CSV table of C-alpha atoms in Angstrom, one decimal:
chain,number,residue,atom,x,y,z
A,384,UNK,CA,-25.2,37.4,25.6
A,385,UNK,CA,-23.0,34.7,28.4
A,386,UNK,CA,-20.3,34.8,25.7
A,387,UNK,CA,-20.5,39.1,25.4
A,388,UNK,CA,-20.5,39.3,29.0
A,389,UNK,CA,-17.5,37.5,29.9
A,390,UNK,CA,-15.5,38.3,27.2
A,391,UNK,CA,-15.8,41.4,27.7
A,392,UNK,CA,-15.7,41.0,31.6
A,393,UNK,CA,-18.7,42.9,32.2
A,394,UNK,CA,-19.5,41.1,35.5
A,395,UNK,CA,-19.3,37.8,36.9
A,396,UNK,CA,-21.6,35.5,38.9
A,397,UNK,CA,-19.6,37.3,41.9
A,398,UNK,CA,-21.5,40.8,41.8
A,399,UNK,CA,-24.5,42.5,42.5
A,400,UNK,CA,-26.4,43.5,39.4
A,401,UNK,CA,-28.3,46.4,39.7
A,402,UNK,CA,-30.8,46.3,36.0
A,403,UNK,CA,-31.9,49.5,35.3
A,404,UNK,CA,-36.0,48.6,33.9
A,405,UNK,CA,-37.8,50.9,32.1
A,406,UNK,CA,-40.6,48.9,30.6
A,407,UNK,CA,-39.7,48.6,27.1
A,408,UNK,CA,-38.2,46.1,25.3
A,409,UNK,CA,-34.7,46.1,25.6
A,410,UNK,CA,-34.4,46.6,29.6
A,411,UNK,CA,-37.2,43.8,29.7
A,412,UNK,CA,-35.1,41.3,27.5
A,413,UNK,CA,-32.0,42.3,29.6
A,414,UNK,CA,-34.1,41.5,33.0
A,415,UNK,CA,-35.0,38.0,31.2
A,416,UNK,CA,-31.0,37.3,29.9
A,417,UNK,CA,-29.9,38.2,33.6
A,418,UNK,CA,-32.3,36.3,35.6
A,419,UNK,CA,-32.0,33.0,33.2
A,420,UNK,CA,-28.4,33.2,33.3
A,421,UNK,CA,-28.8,33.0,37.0
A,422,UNK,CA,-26.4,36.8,37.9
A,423,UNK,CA,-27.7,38.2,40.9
A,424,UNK,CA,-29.5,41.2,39.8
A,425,UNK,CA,-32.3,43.8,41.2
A,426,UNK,CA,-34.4,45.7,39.2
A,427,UNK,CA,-34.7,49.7,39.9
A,428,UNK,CA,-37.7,51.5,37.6
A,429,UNK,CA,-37.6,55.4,37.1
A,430,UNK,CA,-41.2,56.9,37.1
A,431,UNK,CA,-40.6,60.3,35.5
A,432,UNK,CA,-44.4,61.3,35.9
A,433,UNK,CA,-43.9,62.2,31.9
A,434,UNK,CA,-46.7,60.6,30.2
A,435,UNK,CA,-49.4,60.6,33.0
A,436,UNK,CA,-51.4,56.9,33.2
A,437,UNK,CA,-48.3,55.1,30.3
A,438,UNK,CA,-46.1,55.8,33.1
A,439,UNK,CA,-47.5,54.5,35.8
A,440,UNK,CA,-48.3,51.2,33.9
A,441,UNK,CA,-44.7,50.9,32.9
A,442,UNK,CA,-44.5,50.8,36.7
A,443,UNK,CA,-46.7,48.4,36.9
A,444,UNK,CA,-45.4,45.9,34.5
A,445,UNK,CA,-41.9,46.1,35.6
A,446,UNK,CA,-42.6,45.5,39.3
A,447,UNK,CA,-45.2,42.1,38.5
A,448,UNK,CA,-42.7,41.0,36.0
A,449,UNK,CA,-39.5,41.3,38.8
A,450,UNK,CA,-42.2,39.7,41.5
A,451,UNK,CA,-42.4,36.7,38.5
A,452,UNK,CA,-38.9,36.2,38.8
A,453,UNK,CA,-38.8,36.5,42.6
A,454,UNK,CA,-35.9,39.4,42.3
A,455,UNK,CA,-36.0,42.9,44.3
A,456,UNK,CA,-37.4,46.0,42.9
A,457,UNK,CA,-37.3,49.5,43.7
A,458,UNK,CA,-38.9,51.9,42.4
A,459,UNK,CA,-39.0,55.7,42.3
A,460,UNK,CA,-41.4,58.6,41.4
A,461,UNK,CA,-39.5,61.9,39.9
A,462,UNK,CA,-40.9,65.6,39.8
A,463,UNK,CA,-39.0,65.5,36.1
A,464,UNK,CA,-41.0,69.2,35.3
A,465,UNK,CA,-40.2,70.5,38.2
A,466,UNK,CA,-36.6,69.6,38.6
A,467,UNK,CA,-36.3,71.4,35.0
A,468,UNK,CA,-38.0,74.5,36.0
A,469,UNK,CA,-35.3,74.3,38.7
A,470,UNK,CA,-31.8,73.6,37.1
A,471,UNK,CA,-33.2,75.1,33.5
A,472,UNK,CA,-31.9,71.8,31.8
A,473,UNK,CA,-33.4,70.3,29.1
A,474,UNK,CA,-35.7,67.3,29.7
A,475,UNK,CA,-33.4,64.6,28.4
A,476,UNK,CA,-30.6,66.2,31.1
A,477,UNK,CA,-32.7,66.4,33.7
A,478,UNK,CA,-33.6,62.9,34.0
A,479,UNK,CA,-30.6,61.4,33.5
A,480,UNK,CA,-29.1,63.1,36.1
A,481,UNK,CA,-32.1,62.2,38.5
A,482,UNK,CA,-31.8,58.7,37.5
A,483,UNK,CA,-27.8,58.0,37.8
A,484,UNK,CA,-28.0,59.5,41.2
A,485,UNK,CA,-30.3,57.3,42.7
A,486,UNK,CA,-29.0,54.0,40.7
A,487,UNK,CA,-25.5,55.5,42.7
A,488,UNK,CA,-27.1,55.9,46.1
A,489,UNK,CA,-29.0,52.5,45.6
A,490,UNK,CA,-25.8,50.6,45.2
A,491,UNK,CA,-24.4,52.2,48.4
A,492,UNK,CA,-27.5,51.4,50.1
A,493,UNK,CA,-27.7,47.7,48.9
A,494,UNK,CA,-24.4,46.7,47.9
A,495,UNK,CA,-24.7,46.7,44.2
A,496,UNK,CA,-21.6,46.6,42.2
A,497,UNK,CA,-22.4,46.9,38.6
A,498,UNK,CA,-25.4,48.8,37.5
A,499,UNK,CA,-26.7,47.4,34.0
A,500,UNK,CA,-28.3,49.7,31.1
A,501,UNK,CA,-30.1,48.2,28.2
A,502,UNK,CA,-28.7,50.3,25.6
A,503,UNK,CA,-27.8,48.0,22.4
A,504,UNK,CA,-26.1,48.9,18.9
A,505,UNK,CA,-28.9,50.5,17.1
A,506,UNK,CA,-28.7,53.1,20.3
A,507,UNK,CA,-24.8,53.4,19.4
A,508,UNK,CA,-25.2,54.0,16.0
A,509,UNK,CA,-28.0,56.8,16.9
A,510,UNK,CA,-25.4,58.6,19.1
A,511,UNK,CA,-22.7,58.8,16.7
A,512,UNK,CA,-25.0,60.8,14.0
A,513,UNK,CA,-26.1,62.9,16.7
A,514,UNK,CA,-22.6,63.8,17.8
A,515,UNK,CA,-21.6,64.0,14.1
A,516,UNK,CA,-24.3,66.8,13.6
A,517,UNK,CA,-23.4,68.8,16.5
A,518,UNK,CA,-20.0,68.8,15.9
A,519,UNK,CA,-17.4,66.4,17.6
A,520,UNK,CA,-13.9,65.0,17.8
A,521,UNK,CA,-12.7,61.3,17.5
A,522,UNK,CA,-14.2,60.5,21.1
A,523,UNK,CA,-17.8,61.8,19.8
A,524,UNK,CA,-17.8,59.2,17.1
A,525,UNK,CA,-17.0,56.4,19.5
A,526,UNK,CA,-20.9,55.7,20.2
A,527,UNK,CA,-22.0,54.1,23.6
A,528,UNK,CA,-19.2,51.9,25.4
A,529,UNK,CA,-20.0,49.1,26.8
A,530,UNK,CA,-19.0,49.6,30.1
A,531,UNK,CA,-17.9,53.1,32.1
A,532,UNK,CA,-17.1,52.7,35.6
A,533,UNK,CA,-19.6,50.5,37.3
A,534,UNK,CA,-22.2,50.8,34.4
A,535,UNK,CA,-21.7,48.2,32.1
A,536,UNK,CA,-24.2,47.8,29.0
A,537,UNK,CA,-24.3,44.2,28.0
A,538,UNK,CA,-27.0,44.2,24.9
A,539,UNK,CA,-23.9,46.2,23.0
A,540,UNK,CA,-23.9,42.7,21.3
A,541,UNK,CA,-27.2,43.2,19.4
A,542,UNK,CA,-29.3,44.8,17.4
A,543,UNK,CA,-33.0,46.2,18.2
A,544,UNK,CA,-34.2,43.6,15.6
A,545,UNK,CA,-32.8,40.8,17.5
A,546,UNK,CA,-33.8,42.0,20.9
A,547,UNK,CA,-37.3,42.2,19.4
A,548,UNK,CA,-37.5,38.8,17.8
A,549,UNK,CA,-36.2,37.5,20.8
A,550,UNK,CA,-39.0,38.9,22.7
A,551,UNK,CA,-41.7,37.6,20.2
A,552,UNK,CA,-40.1,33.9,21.0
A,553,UNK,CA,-39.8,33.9,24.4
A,554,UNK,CA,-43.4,35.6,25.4
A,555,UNK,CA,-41.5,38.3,27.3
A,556,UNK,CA,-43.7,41.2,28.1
A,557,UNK,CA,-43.1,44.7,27.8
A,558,UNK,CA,-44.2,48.7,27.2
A,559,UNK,CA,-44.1,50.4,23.8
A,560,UNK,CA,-43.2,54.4,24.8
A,561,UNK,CA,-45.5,56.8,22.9
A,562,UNK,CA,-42.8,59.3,22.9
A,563,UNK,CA,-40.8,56.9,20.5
A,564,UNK,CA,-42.9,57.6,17.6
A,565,UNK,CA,-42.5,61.2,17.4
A,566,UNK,CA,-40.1,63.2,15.6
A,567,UNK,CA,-39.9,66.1,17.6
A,568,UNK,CA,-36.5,64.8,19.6
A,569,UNK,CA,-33.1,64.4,17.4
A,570,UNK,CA,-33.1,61.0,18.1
A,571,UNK,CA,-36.1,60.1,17.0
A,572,UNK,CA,-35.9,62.0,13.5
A,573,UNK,CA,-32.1,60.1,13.4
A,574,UNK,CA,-34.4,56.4,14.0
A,575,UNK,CA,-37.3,57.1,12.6
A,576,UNK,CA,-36.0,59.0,9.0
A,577,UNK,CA,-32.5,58.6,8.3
A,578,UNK,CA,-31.4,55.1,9.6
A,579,UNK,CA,-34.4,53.3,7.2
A,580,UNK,CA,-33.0,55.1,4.9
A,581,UNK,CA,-29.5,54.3,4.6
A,582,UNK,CA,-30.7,50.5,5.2
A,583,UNK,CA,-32.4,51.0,2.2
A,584,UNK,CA,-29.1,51.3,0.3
A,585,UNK,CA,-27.2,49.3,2.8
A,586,UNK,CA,-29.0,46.4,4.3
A,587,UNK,CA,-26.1,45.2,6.6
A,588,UNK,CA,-25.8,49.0,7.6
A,589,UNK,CA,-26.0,48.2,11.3
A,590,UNK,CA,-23.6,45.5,10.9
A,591,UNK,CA,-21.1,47.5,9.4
A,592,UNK,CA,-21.9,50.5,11.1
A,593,UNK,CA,-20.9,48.5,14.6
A,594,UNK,CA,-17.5,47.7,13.2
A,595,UNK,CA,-17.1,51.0,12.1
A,596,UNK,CA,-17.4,52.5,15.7
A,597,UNK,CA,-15.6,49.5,17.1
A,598,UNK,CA,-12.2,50.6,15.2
A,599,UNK,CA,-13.3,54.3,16.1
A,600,UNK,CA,-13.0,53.4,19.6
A,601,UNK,CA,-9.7,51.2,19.3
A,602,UNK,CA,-7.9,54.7,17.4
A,603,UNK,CA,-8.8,56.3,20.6
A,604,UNK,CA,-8.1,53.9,22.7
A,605,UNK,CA,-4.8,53.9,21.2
A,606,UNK,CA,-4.5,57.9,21.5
């Protein structure tokens, strides 16, 4: 993770880290990485109201475990329905939006410099099939970067096996999101059907799947 970070220059021990902290496992394993490698970081939790009493106890957790570490936390409560009956966007639209605008106006506030987003290579590899079923150029099949603008994503370097299993060792604590299990989103029939699939026939298939988008993103880099 140290040796990620700064080769990458992600950030240093000279900024602000604002860790965005759902709950689950990988923003829970990135709080743990951050704190132990002694960045200065605060935590900000998104409560999108989506899943009624699971949502308010991903609250929960997040906000005992930051309190653990001795580390600020905000935290914020979204009308996520209602903002979509607004605008007409789609759930997944709706809350992002919500949530980058508030991680942008709590680094004005506080002085944050980076804002950091647990997203890891399984996630990557997930974006590029669904860009590659809607239809996409070069850039489409580049995955998640590890870093645009301020937000930097510094589990890029691992797997969701790894972040699990380093979960399991250390005792860290953390929220397993109903919603994950169903197939009614894109993403989740991607996870949950074709991925375990292909690893079937390809075992390393995340491993070579990273390297894949890695020279995807150096040819358009290069363009």
């Amino acid at each position: 993770f140290n040796d990620y970070v700064t080769r990458h220059e992600l950030f240093s021990r000279q900024d602000k880290i604002l860790l965005t902290v759902s709950g689950g496992v990988d923003s829970m394993v990135l709080m743990s990485l951050c704190v132990n490698s002694g960045y200065n970081v605060g935590v900000a939790h998104c409560n999108f109201g989506l899943r009624g009493q699971e949502s308010d106890e991903d609250e929960i957790l997040v906000q005992e475990r930051a309190r653990k570490y001795g580390i600020e936390c905000y935290n914020k409560r979204f009308d996520t329905v209602g903002e979509m009956e607004r605008t007409g966007e789609s759930m997944e639209m709706a809350a992002r939006r919500l949530r980058y605008t508030w991680f942008a106006e709590l680094c004005e506030k506080h002085g944050y410099t980076v804002i950091a987003v647990a997203h890891h290579i399984d996630d990557s590899i997930e974006t590029f099939f669904i860009n590659l079923l809607r239809g996409t150029g070069l850039r489409g099949l580049t995955g998640i970067h590890k870093q645009v603008g301020r937000v930097v994503r510094p589990l890029m370097c691992a797997t969701r096996k790894e972040i699990l299993e380093y979960a399991m060792q250390k005792h860290i604590p953390y929220r397993e999101d109903s919603s994950n299990k169903t197939t009614k989103y894109l993403r989740n029939k991607i996870r949950l059907g074709l991925i375990p699939r292909i690893r079937e026939i390809s075992p390393r298939f995340p491993f070579i799947m990273h390297q894949n988008i890695e020279r995807l993103i150096s040819a358009q880099n290069f363009i």
